[in-house]
Structure formats: C-alpha cells, structure tokens
Short mmCIF file of C-alpha atoms and ligand atoms in Angstrom, two decimals:
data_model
loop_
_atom_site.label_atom_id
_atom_site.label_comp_id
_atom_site.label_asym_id
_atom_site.label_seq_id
_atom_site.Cartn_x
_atom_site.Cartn_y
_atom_site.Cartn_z
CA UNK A 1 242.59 78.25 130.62
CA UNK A 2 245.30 80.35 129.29
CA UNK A 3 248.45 80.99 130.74
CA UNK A 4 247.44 84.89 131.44
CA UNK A 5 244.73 83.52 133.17
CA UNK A 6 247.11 81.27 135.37
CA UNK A 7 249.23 84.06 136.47
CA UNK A 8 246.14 85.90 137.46
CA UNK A 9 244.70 83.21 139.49
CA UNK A 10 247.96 82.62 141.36
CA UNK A 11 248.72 86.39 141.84
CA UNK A 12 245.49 86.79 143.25
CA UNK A 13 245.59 84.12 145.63
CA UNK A 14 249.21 85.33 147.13
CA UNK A 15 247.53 88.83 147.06
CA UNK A 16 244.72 87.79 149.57
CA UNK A 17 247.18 85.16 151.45
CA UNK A 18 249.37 88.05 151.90
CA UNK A 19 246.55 90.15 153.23
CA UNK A 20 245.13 87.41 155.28
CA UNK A 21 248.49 87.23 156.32
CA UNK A 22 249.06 91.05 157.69
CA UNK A 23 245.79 90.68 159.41
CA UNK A 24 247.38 87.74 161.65
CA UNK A 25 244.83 85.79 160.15
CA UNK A 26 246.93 83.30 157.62
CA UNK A 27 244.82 80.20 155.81
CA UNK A 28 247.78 78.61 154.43
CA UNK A 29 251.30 77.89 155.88
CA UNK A 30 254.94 79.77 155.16
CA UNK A 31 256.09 77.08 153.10
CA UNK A 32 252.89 76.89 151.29
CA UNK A 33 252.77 80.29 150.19
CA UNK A 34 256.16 79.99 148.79
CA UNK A 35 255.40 77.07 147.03
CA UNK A 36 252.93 79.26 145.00
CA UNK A 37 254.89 81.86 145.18
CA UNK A 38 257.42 80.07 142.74
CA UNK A 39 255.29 78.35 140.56
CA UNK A 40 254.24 82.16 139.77
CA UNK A 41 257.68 82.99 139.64
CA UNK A 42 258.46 79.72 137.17
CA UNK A 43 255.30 80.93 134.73
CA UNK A 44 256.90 84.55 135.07
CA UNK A 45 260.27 83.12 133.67
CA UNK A 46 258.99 81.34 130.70
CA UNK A 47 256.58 83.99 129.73
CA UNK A 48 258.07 86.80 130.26
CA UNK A 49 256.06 88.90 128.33
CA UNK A 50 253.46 88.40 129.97
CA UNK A 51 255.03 89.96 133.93
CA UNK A 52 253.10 92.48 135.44
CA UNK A 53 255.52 94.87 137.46
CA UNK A 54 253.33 94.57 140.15
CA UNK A 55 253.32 90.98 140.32
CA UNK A 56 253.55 89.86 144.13
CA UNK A 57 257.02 88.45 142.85
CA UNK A 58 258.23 91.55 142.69
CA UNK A 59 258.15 91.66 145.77
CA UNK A 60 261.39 89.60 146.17
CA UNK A 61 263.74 92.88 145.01
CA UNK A 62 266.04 92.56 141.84
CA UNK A 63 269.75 92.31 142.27
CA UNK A 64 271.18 95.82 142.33
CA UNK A 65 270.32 99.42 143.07
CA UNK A 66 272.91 101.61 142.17
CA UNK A 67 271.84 104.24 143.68
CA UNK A 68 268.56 106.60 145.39
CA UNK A 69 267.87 109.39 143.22
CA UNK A 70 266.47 112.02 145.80
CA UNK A 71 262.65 113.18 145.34
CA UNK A 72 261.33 116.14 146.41
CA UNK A 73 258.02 115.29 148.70
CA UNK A 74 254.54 117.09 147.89
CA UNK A 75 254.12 118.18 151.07
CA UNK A 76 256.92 118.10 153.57
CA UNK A 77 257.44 115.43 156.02
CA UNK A 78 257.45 116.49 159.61
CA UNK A 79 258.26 115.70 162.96
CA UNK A 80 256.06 115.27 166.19
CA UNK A 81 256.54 117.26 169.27
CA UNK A 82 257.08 115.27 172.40
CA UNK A 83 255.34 115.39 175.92
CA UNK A 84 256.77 113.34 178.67
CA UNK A 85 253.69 113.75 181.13
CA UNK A 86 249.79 113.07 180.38
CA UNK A 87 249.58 116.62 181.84
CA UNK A 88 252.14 117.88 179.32
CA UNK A 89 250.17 115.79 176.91
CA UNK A 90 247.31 118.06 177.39
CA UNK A 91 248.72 121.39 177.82
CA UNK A 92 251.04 121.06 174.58
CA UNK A 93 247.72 119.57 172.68
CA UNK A 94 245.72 122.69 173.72
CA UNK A 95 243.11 121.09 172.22
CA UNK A 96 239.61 119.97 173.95
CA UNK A 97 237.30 117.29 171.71
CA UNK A 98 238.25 113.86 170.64
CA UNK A 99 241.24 112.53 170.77
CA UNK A 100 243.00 108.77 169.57
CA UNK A 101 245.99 107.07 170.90
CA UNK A 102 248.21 104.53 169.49
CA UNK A 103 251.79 102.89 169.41
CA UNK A 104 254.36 105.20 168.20
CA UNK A 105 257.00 102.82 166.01
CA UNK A 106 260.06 102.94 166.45
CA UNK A 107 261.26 102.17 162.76
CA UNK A 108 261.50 104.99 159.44
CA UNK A 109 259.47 106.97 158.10
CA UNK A 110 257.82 106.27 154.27
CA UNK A 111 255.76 108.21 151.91
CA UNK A 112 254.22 105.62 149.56
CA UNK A 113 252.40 107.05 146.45
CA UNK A 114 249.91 105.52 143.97
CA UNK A 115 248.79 106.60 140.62
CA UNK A 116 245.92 104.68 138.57
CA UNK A 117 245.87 102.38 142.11
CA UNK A 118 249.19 101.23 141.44
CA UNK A 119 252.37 101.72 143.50
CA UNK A 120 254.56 104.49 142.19
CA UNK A 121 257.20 105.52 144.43
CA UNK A 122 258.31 104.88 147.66
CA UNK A 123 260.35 107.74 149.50
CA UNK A 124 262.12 108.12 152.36
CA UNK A 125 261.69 111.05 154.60
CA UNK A 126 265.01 112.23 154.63
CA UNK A 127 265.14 116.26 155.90
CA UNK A 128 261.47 116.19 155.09
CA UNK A 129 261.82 118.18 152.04
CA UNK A 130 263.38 115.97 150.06
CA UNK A 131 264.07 112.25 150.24
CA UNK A 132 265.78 109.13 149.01
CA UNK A 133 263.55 107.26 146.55
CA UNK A 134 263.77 103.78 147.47
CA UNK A 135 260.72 102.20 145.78
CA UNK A 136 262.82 99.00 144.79
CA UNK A 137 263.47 97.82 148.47
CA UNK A 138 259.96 98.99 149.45
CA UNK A 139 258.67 96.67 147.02
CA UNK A 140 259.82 93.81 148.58
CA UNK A 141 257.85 94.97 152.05
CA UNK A 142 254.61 92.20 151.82
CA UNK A 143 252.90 94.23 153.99
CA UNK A 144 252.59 97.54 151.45
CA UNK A 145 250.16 96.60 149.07
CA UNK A 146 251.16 97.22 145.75
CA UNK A 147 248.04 97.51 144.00
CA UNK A 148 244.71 99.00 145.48
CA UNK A 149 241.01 97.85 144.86
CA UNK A 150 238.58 99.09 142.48
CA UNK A 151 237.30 101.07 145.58
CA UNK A 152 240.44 103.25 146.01
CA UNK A 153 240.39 106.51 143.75
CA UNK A 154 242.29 105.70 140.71
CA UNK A 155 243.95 109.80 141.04
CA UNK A 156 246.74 110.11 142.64
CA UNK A 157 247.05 109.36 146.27
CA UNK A 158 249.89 109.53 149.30
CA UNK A 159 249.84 106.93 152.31
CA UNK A 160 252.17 107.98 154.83
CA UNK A 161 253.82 105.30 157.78
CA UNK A 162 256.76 103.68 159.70
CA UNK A 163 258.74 100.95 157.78
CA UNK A 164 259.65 99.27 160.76
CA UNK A 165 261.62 95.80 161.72
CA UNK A 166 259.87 92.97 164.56
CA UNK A 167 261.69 92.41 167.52
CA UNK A 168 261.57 88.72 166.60
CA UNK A 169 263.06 89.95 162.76
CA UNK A 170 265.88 92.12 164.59
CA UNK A 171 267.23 89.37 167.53
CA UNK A 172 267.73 86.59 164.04
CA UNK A 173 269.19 89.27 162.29
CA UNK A 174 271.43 90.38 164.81
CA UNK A 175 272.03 87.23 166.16
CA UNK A 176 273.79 86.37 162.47
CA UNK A 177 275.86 89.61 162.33
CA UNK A 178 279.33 89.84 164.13
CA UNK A 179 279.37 92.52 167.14
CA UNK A 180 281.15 95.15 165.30
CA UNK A 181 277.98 94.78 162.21
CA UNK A 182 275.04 94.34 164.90
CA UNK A 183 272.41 96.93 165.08
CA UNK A 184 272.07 98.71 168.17
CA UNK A 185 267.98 98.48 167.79
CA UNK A 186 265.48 97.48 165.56
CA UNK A 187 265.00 101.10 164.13
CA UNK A 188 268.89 101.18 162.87
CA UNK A 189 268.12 97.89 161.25
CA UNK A 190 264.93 99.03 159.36
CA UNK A 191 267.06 102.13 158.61
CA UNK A 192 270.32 100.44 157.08
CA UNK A 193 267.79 97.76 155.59
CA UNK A 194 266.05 100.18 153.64
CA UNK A 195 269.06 101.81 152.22
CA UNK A 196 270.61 98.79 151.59
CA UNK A 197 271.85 98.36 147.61
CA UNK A 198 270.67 94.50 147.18
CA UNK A 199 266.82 94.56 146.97
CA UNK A 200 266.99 90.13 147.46
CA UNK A 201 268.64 91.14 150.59
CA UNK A 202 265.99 94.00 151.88
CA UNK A 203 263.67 90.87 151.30
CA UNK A 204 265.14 88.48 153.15
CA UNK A 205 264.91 90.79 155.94
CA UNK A 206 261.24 91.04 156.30
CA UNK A 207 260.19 94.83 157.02
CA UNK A 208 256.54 95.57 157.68
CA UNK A 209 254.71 98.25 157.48
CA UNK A 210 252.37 100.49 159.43
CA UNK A 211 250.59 103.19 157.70
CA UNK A 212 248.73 106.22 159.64
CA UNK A 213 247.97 108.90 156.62
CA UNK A 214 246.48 109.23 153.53
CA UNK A 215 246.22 112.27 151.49
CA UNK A 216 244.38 112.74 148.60
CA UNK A 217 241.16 111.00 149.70
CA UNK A 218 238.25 113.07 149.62
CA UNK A 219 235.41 113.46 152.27
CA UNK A 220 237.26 111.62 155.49
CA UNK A 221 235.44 113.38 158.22
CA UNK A 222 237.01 111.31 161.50
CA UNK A 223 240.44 109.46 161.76
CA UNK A 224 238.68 106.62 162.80
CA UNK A 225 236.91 106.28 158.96
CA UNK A 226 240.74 107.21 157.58
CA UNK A 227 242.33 103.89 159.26
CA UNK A 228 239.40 101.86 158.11
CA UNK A 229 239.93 102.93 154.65
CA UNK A 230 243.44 101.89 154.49
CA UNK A 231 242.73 98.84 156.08
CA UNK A 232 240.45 97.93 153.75
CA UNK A 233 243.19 98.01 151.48
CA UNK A 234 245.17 95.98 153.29
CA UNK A 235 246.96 98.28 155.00
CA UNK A 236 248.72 97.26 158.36
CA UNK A 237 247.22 100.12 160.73
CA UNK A 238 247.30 101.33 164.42
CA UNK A 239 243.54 99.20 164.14
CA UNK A 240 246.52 95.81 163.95
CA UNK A 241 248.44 97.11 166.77
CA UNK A 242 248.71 96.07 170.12
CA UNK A 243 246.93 97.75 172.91
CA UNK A 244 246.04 97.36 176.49
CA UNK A 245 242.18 98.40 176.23
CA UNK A 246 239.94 97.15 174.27
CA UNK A 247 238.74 99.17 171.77
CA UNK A 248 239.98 98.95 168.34
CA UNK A 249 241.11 102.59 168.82
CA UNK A 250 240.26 104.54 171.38
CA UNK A 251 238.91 107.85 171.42
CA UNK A 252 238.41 110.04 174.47
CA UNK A 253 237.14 113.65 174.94
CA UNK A 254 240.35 115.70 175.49
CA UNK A 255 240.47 118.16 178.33
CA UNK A 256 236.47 116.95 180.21
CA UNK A 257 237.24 116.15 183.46
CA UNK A 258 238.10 112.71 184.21
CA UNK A 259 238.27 110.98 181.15
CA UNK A 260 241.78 111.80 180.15
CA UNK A 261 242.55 109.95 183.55
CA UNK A 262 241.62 106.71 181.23
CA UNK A 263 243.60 107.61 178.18
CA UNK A 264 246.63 108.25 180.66
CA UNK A 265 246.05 104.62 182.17
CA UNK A 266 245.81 103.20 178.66
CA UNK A 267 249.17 105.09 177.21
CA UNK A 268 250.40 103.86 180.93
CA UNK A 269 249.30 100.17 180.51
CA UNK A 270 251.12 100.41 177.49
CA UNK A 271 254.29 101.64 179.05
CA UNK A 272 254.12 98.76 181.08
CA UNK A 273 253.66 96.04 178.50
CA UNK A 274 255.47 97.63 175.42
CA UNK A 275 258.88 95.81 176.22
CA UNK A 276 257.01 92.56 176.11
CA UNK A 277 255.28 93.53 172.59
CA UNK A 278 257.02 91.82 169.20
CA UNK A 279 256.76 95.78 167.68
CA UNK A 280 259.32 98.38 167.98
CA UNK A 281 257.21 101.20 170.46
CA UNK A 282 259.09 103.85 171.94
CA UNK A 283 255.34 105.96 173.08
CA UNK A 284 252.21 107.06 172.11
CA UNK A 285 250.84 109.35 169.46
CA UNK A 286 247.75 111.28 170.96
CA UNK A 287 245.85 112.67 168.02
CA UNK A 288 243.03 115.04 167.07
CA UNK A 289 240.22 112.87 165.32
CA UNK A 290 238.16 114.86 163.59
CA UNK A 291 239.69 115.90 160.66
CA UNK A 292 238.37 119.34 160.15
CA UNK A 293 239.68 120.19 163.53
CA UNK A 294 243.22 119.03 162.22
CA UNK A 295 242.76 121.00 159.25
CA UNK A 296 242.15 124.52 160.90
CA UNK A 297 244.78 123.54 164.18
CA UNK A 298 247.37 122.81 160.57
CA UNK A 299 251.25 122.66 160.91
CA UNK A 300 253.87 124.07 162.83
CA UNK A 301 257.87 124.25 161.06
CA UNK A 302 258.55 120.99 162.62
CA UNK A 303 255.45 119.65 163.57
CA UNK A 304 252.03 119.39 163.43
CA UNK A 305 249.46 121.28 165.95
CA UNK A 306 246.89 118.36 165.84
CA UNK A 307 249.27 115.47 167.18
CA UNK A 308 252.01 115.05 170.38
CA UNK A 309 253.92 112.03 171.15
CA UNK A 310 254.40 110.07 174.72
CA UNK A 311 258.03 109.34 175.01
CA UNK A 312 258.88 106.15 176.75
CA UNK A 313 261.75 107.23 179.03
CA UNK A 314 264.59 104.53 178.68
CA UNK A 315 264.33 101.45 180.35
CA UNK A 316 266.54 100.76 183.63
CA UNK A 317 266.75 97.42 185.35
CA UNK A 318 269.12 95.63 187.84
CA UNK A 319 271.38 92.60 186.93
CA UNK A 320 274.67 91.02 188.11
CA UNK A 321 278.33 91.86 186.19
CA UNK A 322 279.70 89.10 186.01
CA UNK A 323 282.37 89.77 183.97
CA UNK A 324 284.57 92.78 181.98
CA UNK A 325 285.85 92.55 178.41
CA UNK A 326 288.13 94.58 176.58
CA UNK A 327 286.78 95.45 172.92
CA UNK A 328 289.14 96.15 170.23
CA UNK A 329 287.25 98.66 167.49
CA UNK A 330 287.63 98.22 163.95
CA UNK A 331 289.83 101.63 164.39
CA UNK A 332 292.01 100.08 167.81
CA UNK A 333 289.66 102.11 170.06
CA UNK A 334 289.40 100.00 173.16
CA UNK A 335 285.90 99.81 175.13
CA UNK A 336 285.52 97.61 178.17
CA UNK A 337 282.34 96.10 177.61
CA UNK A 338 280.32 94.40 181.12
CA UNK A 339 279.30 90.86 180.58
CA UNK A 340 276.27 90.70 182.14
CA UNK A 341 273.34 88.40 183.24
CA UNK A 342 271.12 88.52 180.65
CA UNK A 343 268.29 91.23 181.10
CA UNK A 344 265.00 92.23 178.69
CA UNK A 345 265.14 95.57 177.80
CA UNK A 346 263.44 98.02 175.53
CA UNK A 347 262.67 94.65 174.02
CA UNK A 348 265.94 93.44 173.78
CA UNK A 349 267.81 90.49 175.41
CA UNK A 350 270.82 92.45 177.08
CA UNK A 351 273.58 90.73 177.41
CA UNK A 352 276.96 93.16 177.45
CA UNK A 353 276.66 96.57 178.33
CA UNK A 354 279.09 99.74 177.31
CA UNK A 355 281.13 101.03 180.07
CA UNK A 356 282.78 103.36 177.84
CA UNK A 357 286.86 103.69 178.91
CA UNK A 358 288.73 103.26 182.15
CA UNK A 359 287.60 106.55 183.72
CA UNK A 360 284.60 105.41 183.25
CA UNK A 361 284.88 102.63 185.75
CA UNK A 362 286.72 104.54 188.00
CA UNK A 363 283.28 106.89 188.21
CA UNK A 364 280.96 104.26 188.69
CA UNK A 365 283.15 102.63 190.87
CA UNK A 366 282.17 98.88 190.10
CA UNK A 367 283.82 95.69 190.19
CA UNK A 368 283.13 91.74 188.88
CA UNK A 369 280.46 90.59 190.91
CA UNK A 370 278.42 93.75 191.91
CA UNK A 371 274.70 94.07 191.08
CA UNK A 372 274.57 96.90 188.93
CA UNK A 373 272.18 98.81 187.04
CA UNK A 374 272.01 99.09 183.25
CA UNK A 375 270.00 101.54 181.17
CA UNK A 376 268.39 101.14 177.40
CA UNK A 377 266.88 103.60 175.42
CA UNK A 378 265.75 101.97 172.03
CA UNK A 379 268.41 104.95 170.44
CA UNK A 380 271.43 103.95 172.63
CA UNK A 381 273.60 100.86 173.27
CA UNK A 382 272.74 99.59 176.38
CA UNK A 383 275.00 100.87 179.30
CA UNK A 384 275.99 100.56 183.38
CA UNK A 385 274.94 103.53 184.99
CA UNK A 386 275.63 102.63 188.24
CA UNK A 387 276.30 100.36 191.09
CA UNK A 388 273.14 99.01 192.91
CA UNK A 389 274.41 96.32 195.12
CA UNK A 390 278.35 96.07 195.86
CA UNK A 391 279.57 92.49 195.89
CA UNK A 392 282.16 91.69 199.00
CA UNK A 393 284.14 88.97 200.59
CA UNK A 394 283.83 87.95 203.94
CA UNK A 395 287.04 87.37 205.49
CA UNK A 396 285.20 85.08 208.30
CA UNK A 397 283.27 83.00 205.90
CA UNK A 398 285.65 83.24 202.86
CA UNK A 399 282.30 83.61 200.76
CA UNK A 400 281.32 86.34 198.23
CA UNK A 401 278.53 88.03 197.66
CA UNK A 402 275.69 90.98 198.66
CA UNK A 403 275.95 92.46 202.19
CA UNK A 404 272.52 90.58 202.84
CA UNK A 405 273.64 87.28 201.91
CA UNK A 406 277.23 87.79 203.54
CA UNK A 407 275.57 88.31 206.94
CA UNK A 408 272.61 84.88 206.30
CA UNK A 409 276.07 83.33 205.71
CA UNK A 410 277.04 84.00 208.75
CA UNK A 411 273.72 83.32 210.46
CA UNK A 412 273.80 80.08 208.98
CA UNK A 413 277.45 79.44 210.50
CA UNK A 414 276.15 80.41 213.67
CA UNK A 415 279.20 83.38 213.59
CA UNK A 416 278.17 86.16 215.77
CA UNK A 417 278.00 89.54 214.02
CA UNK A 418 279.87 92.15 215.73
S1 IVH B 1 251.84 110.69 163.01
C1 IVH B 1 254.50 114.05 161.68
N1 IVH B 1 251.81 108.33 164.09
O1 IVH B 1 257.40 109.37 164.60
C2 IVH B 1 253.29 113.67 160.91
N2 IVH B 1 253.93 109.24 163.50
O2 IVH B 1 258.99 111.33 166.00
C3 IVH B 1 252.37 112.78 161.66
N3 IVH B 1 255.79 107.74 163.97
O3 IVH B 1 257.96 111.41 161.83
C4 IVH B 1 253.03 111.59 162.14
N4 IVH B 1 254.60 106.08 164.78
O4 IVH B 1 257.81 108.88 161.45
C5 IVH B 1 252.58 109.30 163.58
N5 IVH B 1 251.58 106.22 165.02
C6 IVH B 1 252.35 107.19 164.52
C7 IVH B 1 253.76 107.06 164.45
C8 IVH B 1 254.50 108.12 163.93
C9 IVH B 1 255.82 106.51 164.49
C10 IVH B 1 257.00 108.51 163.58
C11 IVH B 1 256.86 109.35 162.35
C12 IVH B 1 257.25 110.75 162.79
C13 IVH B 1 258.07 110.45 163.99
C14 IVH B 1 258.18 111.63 164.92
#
C-alpha cells in the first residue's frame, strides 16, 4: 500500500467517525479518534506533498489569521420577525398549509459555500450584505463537513446555519476565564470564538454547527426533503435537535382549526424543557414547508414572509441573596454584584447577579438575606429585579428569616403571637 493510499484510508475513517459522531452515534472513543487523528497528522508532516487542504486535520486551525477580509454575500442575509404568542404566530404568518417547527439557536449566523463539493468560504453574516470571511476558524468546526459526496452537485452551492457553542462547551469555557473575560452566554462565546485570530484556539473551543438552508439545489419540493439532503451529507440539522414530540419534524396544517392547538403545545413543551437542553434555544422557528409556497410568499427588507420566530421571554426564578459584593471594572466603575444561591437559568448555573449601582438597591429595596427574584435573558447578564420574600429578625426569638418561618419559630417556642 502506498503512503497516498494510507492517508486516504485514515482520512476516511475520521470522516465517517466524525459523522457518526454528529449523529450522537460515535463507534470509537475521544481519545481514539485522536489517536488517528495524529498518526494522519504525523504522515501529513513527513509527506507534505502529499496534504490535501481538506484533510480532516485541517480541521485543527493554523496559527494566525491576520485578519477577515469582508465578502459580499450572493444573496443577503436576513433576519426573522418575531411573534411572542401562537396567535401572533399565526396572524404575522398569514399563511394557511403546512407548516414545521424547530429550535431557534441561539449562536451566529454562517453562510458556508462549496464549489466542485469542496468547502470554499465560510462567511459571517455581518449587516447581511456583506460579511467577515472567516473560513479558517470555520474549518476547525467538526461538525461542517468539508467535503460533500459524489451525490451533492459538484456546481456551486450555499448552506446556510447557526455556528453555535453547547451549554456544556460554554460553563468549561467560562469556568476557565476570569469574571471580567467570561461570556455573558453561549451566543457571545460562539461570537468572540469565531472572530478570534488563533484558529488552534477556535478549535479547542469546539463550535458545532446547525445548518437549515441550502441554495443552489435543484428540484427540493418540501423542507422536509431539504433537511434530509443535508443530512445526508452530514449535516447537523433541526432532524438532530431536541424536541418534545415525536416526530422527526413536525409538520402541521397552519390556520385548520385545532391543529395549531398541537404545534402551540409542542413550541410550549419546548419552552418548558429548553433550559434543561445542552443547546443554546432562545424559541421556535415556524416555517412554510413547501417550497414553492416560500418562493411566491419571498422576502421582506429584513425578513422573510415564509418564516416567524417564538421568542422565549427571559427566564425569572426565586433564590436567596445571601450576600453583596462590590466589583471593581477594568475602568474603576464599581457594580455591586448579589451573591446568590445558585439558580439554573436560561441554561446557565447563576450564581451572582448585577444590581447595577447604589440607587439601584435603594429601588429594589433589598437587603442580605431576602428571597429575591432574578431574571435571565440568554442576551443579558443575569440581574435582581425584585424582592420576593423580605428576610427579618425577630426580636422575641432572636432568629432570622421569612415572615412564615419567623412565626413556626414562634409556634415552636410556644410564644403567643399578638
Ligand atoms: S431560518 C432569516 N432557522 O435566527 C433566514 N434561523 O433572529 C432564515 N436562527 O438570522 C433563517 N435558528 O441566524 C432559521 N432554526 C433556525 C434558526 C435561525 C437560529 C437565527 C438566524 C437568523 C436569526 C434571526
């Protein structure tokens, strides 16, 4: 066997590993992926001649990027409009046929584009004209495939997605950054990750990818047959993400009757889970699946007509201050900052909570020891928005606490409650 031969047997093996890998469905372990990984990597060094670019050890970045030349996009990058209600849902949509839901991620948009089935360019959406081109860092993503099978057209082709960080990614990363450096959510992270200079580093840091559009593929009737095509090409698709029912993806006749009432308890379900989930979700995307319907319903200046997102609205739950630091910024600015018992939300452990500056305080009107309530949107840093239970002493009992467990106290002493 030659040694071309060898570098194609490995590099096809970590290609299907890989995929295996993106479908949650790994044969072999971390470590021994890696091992293979290098003895590719140790072929690549002594014959260097032979690399292929797209050799999966690309995928661990070179050592600089100086900087992102901007590229203009082929067809501009939009936005989504956002309904807060199913009912809104459905009167924004205007629409009545079939309809799919699934996760909205909470990470950065990416236009990926291939030529001759090979991975060309990787752009950022920046003002959706025009973005950054960061195909170096997007390299290093395992789950963007960089080449595509025989069955892909070898023209040129566009698949559209979120780069986005896991939860479980984001809490290590985090957890290794001082407080001034940590990201305030998993979408910052993906965001400053993908921009970041070092493409080892953007590696290390273990972005995946979801992809939701292709362009440039010819005779896709449903949206349904679009997802299965990437995924076929090892694309990580709405088909891998989480959901509450059971269908792969679910489709429901817009506007009859009754069964939006199901689609609302699915994007609901999902409401209710999402915090729990190891992806970034911060709603729904409800969109039109046939994709001749999409076609004519085309593109508003910011959005398109044949797709609405379901905002999660911010996460609120109750735990106990126990305590008030004073931050010092990088610039002197001073922040007290509420120690608090630790609470999931939006996905994250919370732990401290912004209280802003003294007036602040004064507003809210809280104190050490009250039960208060703190509020996380996945954009924002978590913060106390008010007082829910007011922490007191008794002067009979000496002991501290809720109103409720001041008078049991007392109860308990057998002291009579005037
Ligand atoms: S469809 C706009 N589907 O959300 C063109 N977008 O707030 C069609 N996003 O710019 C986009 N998950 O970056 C679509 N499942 C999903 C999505 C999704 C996240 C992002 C996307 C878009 C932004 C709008």
């Amino acid at each position: 066997m030659s040694v071309t031969d060898d570098f194609a047997t490995l590099a096809h093996d970590l290609r299907r590993h890989a995929a295996l890998y993106t479908e949650g469905k790994p044969e072999i372990t971390d470590a021994d992926y890696d091992a293979m990984f290098k003895k590719l990597q140790a072929l690549e060094a002594q014959f260097t001649s032979c690399k292929d670019p797209n050799s999966p050890t690309a995928r661990v970045g070179s050592p600089s990027l100086s900087d992102f030349p901007k590229v203009k996009h082929a067809r501009k990058m939009l936005s989504l409009d956002n309904a807060m209600t199913a009912q809104e849902v459905v009167d924004k949509l205007g629409y009545t046929g079939w309809v799919t839901w699934e996760p909205k991620i909470d990470g950065l948009s990416l236009s990926l584009t291939y030529e001759g089935r090979k991975l060309v360019k990787a752009v950022t959406r920046g003002d959706g004209t025009t973005g950054d081109d960061v195909t170096i860092n997007a390299r290093t993503i395992k789950t963007i495939p960089l080449i595509l099978s025989e069955k892909a057209p070898a023209t040129r082709i566009e698949v559209r997605g979120e780069a986005f960080m896991r939860f479980s990614v984001f809490e290590e990363l985090n957890s290794a950054l001082e407080d001034d450096d940590k990201f305030a959510n998993p979408r910052n992270a993906a965001a400053g990750t993908m921009k970041l200079k070092d493409s080892r580093a953007v590696a290390a840091r273990k972005l995946d990818f979801m992809a939701y559009e292709l362009i440039g593929e010819e005779d896709i009737a449903m949206y349904s047959d679009l997802l299965h095509r990437l995924n076929d090409e090892q694309f990580m698709t709405p088909l891998h993400a989480p959901r509450v029912d059971d269908a792969p993806i679910s489709t429901v006749a817009l506007g009859a009757g009754g069964s939006f009432t199901d689609s609302a308890l699915a994007i609901k379900g999902m409401e209710d889970i999402h915090e729990s989930l190891d992806f970034p979700i911060d709603g729904m995307v409800i969109k039109v699946s046939d994709m001749a319907d999409r076609a004519d319903l085309g593109d508003g200046t910011r959005a398109p007509k044949w797709a609405i997102a379901f905002k999660f609205p911010p996460e609120r739950k109750s735990t106990l201050l126990k305590d008030v630091e004073v931050s010092v910024g990088r610039h002197g600015t001073l922040t007290p900052i509420a120690i608090l018992e630790q609470v999931h939300l939006s996905g994250t452990k919370v732990h401290r909570a912004s209280m802003f500056n003294e007036a602040e305080i004064a507003r809210l009107g809280v104190a050490v020891g009250d039960t208060v309530m703190v509020e996380k949107s996945a954009e924002i840093i978590p913060r106390v928005c008010s007082v829910y239970e007011r922490c007191y002493t008794d002067p009979k009992t000496g002991k501290t606490g809720t109103i409720d467990q001041l008078l049991a106290e007392r109860k308990a002493q057998g002291i009579e409650n005037e």
